[in-house]
Tab-separated table of C-alpha atoms in Angstrom:
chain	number	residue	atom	x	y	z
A	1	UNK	CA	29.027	18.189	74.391
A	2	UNK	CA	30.981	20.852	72.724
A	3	UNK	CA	33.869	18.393	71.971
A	4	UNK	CA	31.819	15.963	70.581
A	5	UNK	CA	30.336	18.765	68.293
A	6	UNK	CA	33.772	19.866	67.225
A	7	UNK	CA	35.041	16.007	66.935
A	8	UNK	CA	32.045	15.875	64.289
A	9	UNK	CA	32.697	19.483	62.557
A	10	UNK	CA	36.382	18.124	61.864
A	11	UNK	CA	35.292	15.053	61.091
A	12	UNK	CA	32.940	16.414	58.592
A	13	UNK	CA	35.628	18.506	57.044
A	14	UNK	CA	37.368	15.823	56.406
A	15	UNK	CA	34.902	13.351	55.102
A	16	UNK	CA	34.844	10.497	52.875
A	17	UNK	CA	32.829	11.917	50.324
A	18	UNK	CA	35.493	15.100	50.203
A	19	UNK	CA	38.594	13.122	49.997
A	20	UNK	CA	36.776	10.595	47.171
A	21	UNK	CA	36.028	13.376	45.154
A	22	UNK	CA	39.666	14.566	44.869
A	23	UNK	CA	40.982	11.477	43.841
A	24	UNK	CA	38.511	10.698	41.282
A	25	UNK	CA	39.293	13.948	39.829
A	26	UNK	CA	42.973	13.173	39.772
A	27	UNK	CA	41.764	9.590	38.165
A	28	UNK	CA	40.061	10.984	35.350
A	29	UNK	CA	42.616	13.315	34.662
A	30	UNK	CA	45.068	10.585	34.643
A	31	UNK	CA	42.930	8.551	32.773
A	32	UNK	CA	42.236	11.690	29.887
A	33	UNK	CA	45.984	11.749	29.270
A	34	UNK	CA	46.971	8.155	29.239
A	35	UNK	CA	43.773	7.868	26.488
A	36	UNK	CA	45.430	10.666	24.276
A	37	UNK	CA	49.117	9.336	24.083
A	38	UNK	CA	48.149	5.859	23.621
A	39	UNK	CA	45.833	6.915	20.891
A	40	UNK	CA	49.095	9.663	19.415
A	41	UNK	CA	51.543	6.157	19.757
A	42	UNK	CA	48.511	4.324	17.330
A	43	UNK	CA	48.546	6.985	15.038
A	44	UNK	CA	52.482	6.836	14.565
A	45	UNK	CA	52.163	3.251	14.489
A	46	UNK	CA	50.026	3.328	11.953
A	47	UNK	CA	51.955	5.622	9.635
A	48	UNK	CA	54.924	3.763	9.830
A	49	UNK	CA	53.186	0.737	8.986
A	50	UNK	CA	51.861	2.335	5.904
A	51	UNK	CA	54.914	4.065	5.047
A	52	UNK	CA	57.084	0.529	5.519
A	53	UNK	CA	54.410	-1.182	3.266
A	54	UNK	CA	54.702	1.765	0.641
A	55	UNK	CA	58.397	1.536	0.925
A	56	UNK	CA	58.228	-2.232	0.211
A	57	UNK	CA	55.795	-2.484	-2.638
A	58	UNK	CA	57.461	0.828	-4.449
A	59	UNK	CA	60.320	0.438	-6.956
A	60	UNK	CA	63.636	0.993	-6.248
A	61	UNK	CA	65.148	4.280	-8.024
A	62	UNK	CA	67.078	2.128	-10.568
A	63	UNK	CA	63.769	0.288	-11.494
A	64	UNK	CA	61.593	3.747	-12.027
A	65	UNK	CA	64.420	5.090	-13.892
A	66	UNK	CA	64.432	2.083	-16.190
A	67	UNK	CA	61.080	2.305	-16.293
A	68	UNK	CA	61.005	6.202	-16.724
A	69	UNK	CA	63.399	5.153	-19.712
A	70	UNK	CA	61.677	2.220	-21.045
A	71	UNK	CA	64.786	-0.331	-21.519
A	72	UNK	CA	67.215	-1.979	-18.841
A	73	UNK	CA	69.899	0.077	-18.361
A	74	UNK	CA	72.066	0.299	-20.972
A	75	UNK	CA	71.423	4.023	-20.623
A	76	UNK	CA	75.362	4.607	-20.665
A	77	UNK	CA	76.107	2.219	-23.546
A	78	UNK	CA	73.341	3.256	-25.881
A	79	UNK	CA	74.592	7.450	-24.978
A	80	UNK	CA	78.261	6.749	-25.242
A	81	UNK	CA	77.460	5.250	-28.877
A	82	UNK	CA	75.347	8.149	-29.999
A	83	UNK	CA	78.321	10.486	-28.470
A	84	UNK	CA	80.538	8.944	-31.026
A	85	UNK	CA	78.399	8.907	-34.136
A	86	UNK	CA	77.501	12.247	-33.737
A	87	UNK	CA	81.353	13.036	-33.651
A	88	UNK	CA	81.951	10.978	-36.522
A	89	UNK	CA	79.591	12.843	-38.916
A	90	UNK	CA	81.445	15.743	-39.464
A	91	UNK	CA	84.928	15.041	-41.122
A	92	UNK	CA	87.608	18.001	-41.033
A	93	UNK	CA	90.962	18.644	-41.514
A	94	UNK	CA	93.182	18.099	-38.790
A	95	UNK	CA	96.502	20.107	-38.543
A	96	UNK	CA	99.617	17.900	-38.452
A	97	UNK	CA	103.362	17.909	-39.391
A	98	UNK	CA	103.561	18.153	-42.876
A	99	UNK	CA	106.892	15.518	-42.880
A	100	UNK	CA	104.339	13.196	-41.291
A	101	UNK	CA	101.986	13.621	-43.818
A	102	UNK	CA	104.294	12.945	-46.802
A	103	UNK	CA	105.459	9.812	-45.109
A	104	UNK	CA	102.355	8.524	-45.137
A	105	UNK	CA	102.174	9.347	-48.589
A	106	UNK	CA	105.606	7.678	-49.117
A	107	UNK	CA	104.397	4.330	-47.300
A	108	UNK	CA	101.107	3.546	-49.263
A	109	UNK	CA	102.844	3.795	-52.635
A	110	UNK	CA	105.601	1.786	-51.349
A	111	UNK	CA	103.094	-0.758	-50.062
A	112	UNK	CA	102.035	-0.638	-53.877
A	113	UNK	CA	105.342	-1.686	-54.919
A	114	UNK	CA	106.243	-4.630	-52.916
A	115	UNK	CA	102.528	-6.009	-53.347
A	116	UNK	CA	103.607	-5.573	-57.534
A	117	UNK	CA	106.395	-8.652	-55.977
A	118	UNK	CA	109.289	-6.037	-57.412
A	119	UNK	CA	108.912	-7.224	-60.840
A	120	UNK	CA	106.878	-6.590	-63.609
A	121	UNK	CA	107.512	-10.004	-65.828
A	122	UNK	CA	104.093	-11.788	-63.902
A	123	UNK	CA	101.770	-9.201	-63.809
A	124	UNK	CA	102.170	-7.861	-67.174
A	125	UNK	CA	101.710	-12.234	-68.304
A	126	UNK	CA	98.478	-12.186	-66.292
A	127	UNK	CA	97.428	-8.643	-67.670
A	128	UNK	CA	98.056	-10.244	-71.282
A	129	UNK	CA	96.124	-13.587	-70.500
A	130	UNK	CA	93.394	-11.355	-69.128
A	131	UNK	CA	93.354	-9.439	-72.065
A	132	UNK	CA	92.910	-11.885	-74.530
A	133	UNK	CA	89.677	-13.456	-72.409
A	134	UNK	CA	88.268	-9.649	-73.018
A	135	UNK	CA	89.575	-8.744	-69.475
A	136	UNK	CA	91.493	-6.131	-68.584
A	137	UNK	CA	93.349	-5.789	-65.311
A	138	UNK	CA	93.761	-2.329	-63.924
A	139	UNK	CA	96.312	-2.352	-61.489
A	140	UNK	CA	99.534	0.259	-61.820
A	141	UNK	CA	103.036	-0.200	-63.733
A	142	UNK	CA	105.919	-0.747	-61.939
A	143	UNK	CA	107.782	1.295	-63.260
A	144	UNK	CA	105.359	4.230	-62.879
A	145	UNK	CA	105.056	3.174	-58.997
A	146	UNK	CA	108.672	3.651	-58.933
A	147	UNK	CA	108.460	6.757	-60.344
A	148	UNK	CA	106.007	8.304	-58.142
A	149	UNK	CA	107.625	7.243	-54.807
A	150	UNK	CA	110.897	8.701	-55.878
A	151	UNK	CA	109.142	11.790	-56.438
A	152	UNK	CA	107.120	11.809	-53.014
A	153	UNK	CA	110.643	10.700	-51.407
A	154	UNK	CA	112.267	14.296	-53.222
A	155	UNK	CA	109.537	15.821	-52.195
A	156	UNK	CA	109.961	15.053	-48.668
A	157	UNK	CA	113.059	16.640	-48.199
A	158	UNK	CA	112.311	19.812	-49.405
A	159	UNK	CA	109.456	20.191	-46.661
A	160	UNK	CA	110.815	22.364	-44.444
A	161	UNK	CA	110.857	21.242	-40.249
A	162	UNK	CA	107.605	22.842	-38.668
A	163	UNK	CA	105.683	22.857	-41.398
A	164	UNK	CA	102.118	22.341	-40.794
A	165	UNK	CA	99.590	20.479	-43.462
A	166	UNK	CA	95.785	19.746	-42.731
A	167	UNK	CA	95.183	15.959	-42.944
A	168	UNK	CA	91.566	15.788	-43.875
A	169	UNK	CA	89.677	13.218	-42.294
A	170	UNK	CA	86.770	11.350	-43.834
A	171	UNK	CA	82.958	11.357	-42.519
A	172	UNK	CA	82.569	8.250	-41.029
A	173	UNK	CA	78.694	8.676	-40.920
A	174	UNK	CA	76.250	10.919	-43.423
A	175	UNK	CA	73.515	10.740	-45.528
A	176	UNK	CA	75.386	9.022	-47.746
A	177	UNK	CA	75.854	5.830	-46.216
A	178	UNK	CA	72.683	5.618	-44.065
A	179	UNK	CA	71.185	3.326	-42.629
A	180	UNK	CA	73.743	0.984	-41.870
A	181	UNK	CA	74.454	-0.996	-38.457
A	182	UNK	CA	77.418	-0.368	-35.804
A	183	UNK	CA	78.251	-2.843	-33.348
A	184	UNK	CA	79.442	-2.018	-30.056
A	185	UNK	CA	79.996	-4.256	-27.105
A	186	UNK	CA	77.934	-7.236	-28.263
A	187	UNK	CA	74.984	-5.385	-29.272
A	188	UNK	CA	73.896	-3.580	-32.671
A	189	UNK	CA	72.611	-0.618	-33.372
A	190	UNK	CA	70.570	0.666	-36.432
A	191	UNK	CA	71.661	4.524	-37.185
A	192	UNK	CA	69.713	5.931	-39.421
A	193	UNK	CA	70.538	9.709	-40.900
A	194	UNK	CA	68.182	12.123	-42.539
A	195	UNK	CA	68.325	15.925	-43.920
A	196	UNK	CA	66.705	18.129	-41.930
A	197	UNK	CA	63.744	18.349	-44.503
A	198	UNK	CA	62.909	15.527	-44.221
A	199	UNK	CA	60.414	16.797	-41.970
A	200	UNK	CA	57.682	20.113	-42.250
A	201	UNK	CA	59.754	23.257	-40.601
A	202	UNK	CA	57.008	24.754	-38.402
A	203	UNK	CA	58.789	28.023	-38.194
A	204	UNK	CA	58.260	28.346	-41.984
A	205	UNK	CA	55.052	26.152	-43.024
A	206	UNK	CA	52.073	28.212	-44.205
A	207	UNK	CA	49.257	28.097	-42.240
A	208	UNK	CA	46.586	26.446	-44.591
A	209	UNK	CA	49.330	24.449	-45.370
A	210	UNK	CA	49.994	23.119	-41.991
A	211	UNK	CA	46.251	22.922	-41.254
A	212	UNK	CA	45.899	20.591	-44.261
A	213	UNK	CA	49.087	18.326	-42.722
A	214	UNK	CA	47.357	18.403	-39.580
A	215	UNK	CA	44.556	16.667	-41.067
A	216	UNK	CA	46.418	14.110	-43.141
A	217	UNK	CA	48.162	13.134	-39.597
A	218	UNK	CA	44.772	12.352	-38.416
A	219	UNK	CA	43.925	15.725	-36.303
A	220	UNK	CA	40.673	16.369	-36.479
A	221	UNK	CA	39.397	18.960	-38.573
A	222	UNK	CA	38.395	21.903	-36.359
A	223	UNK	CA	41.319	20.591	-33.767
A	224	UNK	CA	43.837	21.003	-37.072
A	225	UNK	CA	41.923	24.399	-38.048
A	226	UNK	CA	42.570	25.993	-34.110
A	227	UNK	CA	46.019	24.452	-33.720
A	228	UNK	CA	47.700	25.260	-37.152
A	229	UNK	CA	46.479	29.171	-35.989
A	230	UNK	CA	47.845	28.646	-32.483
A	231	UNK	CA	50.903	27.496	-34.125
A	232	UNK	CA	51.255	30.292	-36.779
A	233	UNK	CA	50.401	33.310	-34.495
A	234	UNK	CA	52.890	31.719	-31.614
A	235	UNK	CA	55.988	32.151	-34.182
A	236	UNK	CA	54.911	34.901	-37.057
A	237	UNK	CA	56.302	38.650	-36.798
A	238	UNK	CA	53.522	40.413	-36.630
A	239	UNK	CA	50.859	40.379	-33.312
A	240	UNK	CA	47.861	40.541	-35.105
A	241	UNK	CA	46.201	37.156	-34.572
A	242	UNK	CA	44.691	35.003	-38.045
A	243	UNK	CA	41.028	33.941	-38.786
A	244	UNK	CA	39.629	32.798	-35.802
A	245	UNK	CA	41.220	35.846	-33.532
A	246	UNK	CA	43.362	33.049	-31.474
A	247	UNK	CA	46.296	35.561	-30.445
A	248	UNK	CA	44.293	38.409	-28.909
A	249	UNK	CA	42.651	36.108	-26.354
A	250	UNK	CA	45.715	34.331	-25.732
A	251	UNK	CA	47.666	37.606	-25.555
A	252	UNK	CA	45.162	39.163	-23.002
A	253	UNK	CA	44.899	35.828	-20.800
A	254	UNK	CA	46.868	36.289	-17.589
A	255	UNK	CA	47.439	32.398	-16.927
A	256	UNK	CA	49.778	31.731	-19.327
A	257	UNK	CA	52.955	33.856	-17.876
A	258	UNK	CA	54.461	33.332	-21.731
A	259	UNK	CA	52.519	35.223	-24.578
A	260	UNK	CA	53.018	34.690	-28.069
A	261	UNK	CA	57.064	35.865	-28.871
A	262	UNK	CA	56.382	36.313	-32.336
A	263	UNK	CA	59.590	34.700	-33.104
A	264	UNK	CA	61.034	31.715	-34.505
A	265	UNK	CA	60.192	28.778	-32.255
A	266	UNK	CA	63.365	27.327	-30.375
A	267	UNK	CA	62.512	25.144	-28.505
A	268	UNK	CA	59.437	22.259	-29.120
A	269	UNK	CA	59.128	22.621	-25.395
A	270	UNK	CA	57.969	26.427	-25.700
A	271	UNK	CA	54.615	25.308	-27.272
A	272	UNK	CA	53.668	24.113	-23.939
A	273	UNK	CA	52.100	27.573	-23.063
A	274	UNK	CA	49.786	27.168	-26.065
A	275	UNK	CA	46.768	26.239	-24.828
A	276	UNK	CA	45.150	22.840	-25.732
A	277	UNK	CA	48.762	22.276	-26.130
A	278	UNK	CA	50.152	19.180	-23.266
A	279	UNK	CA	53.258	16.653	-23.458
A	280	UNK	CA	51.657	14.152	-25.670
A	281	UNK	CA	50.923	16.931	-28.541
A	282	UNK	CA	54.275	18.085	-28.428
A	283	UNK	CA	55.897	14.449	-28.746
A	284	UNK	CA	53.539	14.236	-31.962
A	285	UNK	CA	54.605	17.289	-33.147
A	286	UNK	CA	58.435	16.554	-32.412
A	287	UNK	CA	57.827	13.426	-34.420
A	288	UNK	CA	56.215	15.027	-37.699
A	289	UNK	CA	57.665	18.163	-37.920
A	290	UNK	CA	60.944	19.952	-36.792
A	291	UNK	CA	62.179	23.845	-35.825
A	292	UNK	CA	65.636	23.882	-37.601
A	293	UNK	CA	67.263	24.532	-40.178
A	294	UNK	CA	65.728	27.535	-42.859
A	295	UNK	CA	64.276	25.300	-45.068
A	296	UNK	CA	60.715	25.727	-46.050
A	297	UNK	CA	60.567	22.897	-48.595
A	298	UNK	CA	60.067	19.195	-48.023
A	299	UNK	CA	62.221	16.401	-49.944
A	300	UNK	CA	60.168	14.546	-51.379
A	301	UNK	CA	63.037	11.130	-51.070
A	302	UNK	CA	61.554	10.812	-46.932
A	303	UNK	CA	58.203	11.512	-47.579
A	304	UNK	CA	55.636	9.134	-49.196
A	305	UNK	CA	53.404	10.705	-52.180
A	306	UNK	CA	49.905	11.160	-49.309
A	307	UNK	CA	52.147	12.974	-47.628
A	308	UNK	CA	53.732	15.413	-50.193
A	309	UNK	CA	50.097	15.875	-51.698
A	310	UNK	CA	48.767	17.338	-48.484
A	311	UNK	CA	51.781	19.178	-47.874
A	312	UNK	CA	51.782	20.887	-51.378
A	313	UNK	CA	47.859	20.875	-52.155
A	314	UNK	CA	48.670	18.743	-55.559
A	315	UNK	CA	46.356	16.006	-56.733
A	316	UNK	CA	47.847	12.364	-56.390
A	317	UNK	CA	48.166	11.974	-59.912
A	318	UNK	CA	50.166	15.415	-60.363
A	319	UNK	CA	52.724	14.056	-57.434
A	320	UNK	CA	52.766	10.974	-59.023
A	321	UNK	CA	53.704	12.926	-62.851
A	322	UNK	CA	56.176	14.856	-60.720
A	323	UNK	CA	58.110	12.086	-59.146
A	324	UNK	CA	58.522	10.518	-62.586
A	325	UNK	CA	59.892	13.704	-64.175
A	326	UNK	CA	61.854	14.154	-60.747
A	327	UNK	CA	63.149	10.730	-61.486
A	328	UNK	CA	63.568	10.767	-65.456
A	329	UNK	CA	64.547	14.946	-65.791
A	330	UNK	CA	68.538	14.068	-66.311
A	331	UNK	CA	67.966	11.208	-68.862
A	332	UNK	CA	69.307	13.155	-72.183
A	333	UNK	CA	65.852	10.858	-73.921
A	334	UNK	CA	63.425	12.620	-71.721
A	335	UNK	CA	61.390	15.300	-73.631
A	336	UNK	CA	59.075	16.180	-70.950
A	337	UNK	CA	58.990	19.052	-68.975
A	338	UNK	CA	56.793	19.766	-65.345
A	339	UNK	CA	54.938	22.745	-66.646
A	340	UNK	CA	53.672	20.161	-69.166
A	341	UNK	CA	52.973	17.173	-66.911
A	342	UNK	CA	50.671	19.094	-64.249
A	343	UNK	CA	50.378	22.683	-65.378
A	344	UNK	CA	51.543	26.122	-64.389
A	345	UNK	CA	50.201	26.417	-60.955
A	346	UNK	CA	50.815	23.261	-59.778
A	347	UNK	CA	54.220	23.169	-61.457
A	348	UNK	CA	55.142	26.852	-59.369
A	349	UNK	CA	53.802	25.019	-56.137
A	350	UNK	CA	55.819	21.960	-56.400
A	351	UNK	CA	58.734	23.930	-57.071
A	352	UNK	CA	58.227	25.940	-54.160
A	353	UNK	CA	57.544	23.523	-51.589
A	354	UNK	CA	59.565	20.272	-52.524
A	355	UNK	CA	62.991	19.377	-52.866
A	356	UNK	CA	65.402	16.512	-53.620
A	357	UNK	CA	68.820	17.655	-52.097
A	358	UNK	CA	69.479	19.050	-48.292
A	359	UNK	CA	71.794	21.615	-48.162
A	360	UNK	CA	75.523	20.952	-46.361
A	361	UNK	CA	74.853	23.854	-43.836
A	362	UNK	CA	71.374	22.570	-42.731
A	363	UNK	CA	70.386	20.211	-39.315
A	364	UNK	CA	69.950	16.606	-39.998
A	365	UNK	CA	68.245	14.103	-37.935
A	366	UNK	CA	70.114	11.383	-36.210
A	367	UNK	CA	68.094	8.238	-35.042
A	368	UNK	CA	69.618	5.402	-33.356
A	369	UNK	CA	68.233	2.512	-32.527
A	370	UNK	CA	68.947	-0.003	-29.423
A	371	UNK	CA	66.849	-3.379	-29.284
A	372	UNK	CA	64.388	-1.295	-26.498
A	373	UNK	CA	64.751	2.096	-27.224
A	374	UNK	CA	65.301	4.903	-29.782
A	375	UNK	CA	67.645	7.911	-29.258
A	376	UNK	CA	66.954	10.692	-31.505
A	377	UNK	CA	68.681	14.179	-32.135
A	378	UNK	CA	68.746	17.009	-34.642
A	379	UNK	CA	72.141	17.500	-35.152
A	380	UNK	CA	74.288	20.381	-36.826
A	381	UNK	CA	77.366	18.510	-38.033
A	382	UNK	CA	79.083	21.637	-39.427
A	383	UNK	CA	79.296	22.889	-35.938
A	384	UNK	CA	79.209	19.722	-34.280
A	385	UNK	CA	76.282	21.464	-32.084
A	386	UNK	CA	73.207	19.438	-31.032
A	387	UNK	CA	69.745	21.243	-31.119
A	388	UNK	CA	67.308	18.390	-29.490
A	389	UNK	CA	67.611	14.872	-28.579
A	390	UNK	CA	64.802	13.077	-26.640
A	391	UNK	CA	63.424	9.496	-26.650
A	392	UNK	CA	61.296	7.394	-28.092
């Protein structure tokens, strides 16, 4: 009897129910873990699906670049042009052996002589035919051809060995001869050239004057009003801020990390920190205006008469007068003077804010043009220094 009821006490302690229960609590443990890595592998399988789909439908970095730069890429051809005009617009002197020089001399006059065919007797027939038809043929005597190269040749040989000349070498590019087109490679290029006043000079543009610019570019009026202050305060020497109190906010506002540097603006970049101020204002004002050079006037050759009017406050009829006197002033005939054509005032303004020439020490502004793009640059050709180039 007591066997049987110790048989049943161990048997109890190790009953059925006791030993299911432990291994359904392994299960479900088992069971908990499996469910979070298989749902850990679906969530990395699904990320690389998405990332191989973005991958596939996304551009290459070629393609965003040429779309970044708006033309196939020709990016080196189009630069490696512009590299070369811009070195081609200042000509200097170049220092070379001054024998050297001479013989160059000494071989263009001689070229002279043998195209004269080493005697006079046909020319001076054709010079005397030419003559009588009311002609007359300008080309050199041989004798005096001999002459000079005999000179040039005694010359030479007095030049002493080592002696150093400056061979000048022309501009290949100005204002002078713009536009014109330059081939390169199978492809032409437009290069146009202007002065740097061409454009307004924010750094020296009065403020109702800009405001009034503003407008005529199609700013709206209170937008022109607030942003020709902006523009003024950012760059004028003194801190005190114009109608409208724009730099003592601006000054006092702790977001911008920049305040206004009451300095002349070197950068177009700088104005970013203005506020109202994002990329697509400061492309419009890079594209109406410029920052260099010291020229406060306009020339009135690159700018059409709606435009000189609202830079210089005139009435279209007094720009009109004072384009024809601009036009007519060096004509010994013309009697008429600008003080009498649109009056004192308006006379004093014109002179004071238009111009005809550009100055030899001043920027200009290079544009070059590709079939699907447009480099641009301000360019300082006496010091063969470039201020800004950007895209358009």
């Amino acid at each position: 009897m007591v066997q049987s009821m110790e048989r049943q006490k161990d048997d109890a302690s190790f009953s059925p129910v006791d030993l299911s229960s432990g291994r359904t609590e392994k299960r479900n443990c088992f069971r908990s873990g499996g469910f979070i890595l298989v749902y850990c592998l679906w969530i990395l399988t699904a990320c690389a699906v998405m990332m191989a789909y973005f991958f596939k439908q996304a551009p290459s970095a070629p393609a965003q670049l040429e779309r970044t730069l708006a033309h196939p890429i020709n990016w080196k051809k189009i630069s490696s042009v512009f590299n070369f005009v811009l070195f081609e617009m200042k000509g200097e002197p170049m220092a070379v052996d001054a024998r050297w020089e001479m013989e160059r001399k000494i071989v263009l006059v001689d070229q002279t002589r043998i195209s004269l065919g080493g005697s006079g007797a046909p020319i001076e027939n054709l010079r005397e035919m030419l003559s009588q038809m009311g002609f007359q043929l300008n080309i050199p005597d041989l004798s005096q051809v001999n002459k000079a190269l005999n000179a040039l040749q005694e010359e030479k040989v007095r030049i002493e060995r080592g002696t150093i000349s400056n061979f000048g070498l022309p501009k290949r590019y100005s204002l002078d001869n713009s536009p014109q087109t330059i081939a390169f490679d199978g492809e032409n290029y437009i290069l146009e050239i202007y002065p740097g006043n061409a454009k307004p000079n924010l750094n020296y543009i009065d403020q109702e004057d800009l405001e009034r610019y503003l407008i005529w570019l199609g700013i709206e009026d209170r937008a022109a009003e607030k942003l020709s202050q902006f523009l003024v305060d950012f760059h004028d020497e003194d801190r005190n801020a114009l109608a409208g109190n724009t730099e003592g906010p601006f000054q006092s506002d702790n977001r911008y990390i920049t305040k206004f540097p009451n300095r002349l603006i070197d950068r177009f970049d700088q104005l970013s920190y203005i506020p109202g101020i994002d990329a697509a204002m400061i492309n419009f004002l890079r594209r109406n205006f410029t920052i260099y050079g010291t020229d406060a006037r306009i020339n009135y050759k690159y700018n059409t008469p709606a435009g000189i009017a609202a830079y210089t406050e005139l009435q279209p009829a007094e720009v009109a007068a004072a384009l024809q006197y601009e036009k007519q002033k060096n004509d010994p005939l013309y009697n008429q003077t600008l003080v009498g054509l649109i009056g004192t005032d308006s006379a004093k303004k014109w002179n004071e804010k238009v111009t005809d020439s550009a100055s030899q020490d001043q920027p200009v502004h290079v544009v070059l043009k590709g079939k699907k793009i447009e480099l641009h640059a301000d360019y300082l050709p006496e010091r063969k220094k470039i201020l800004d180039v950007y895209m358009q």
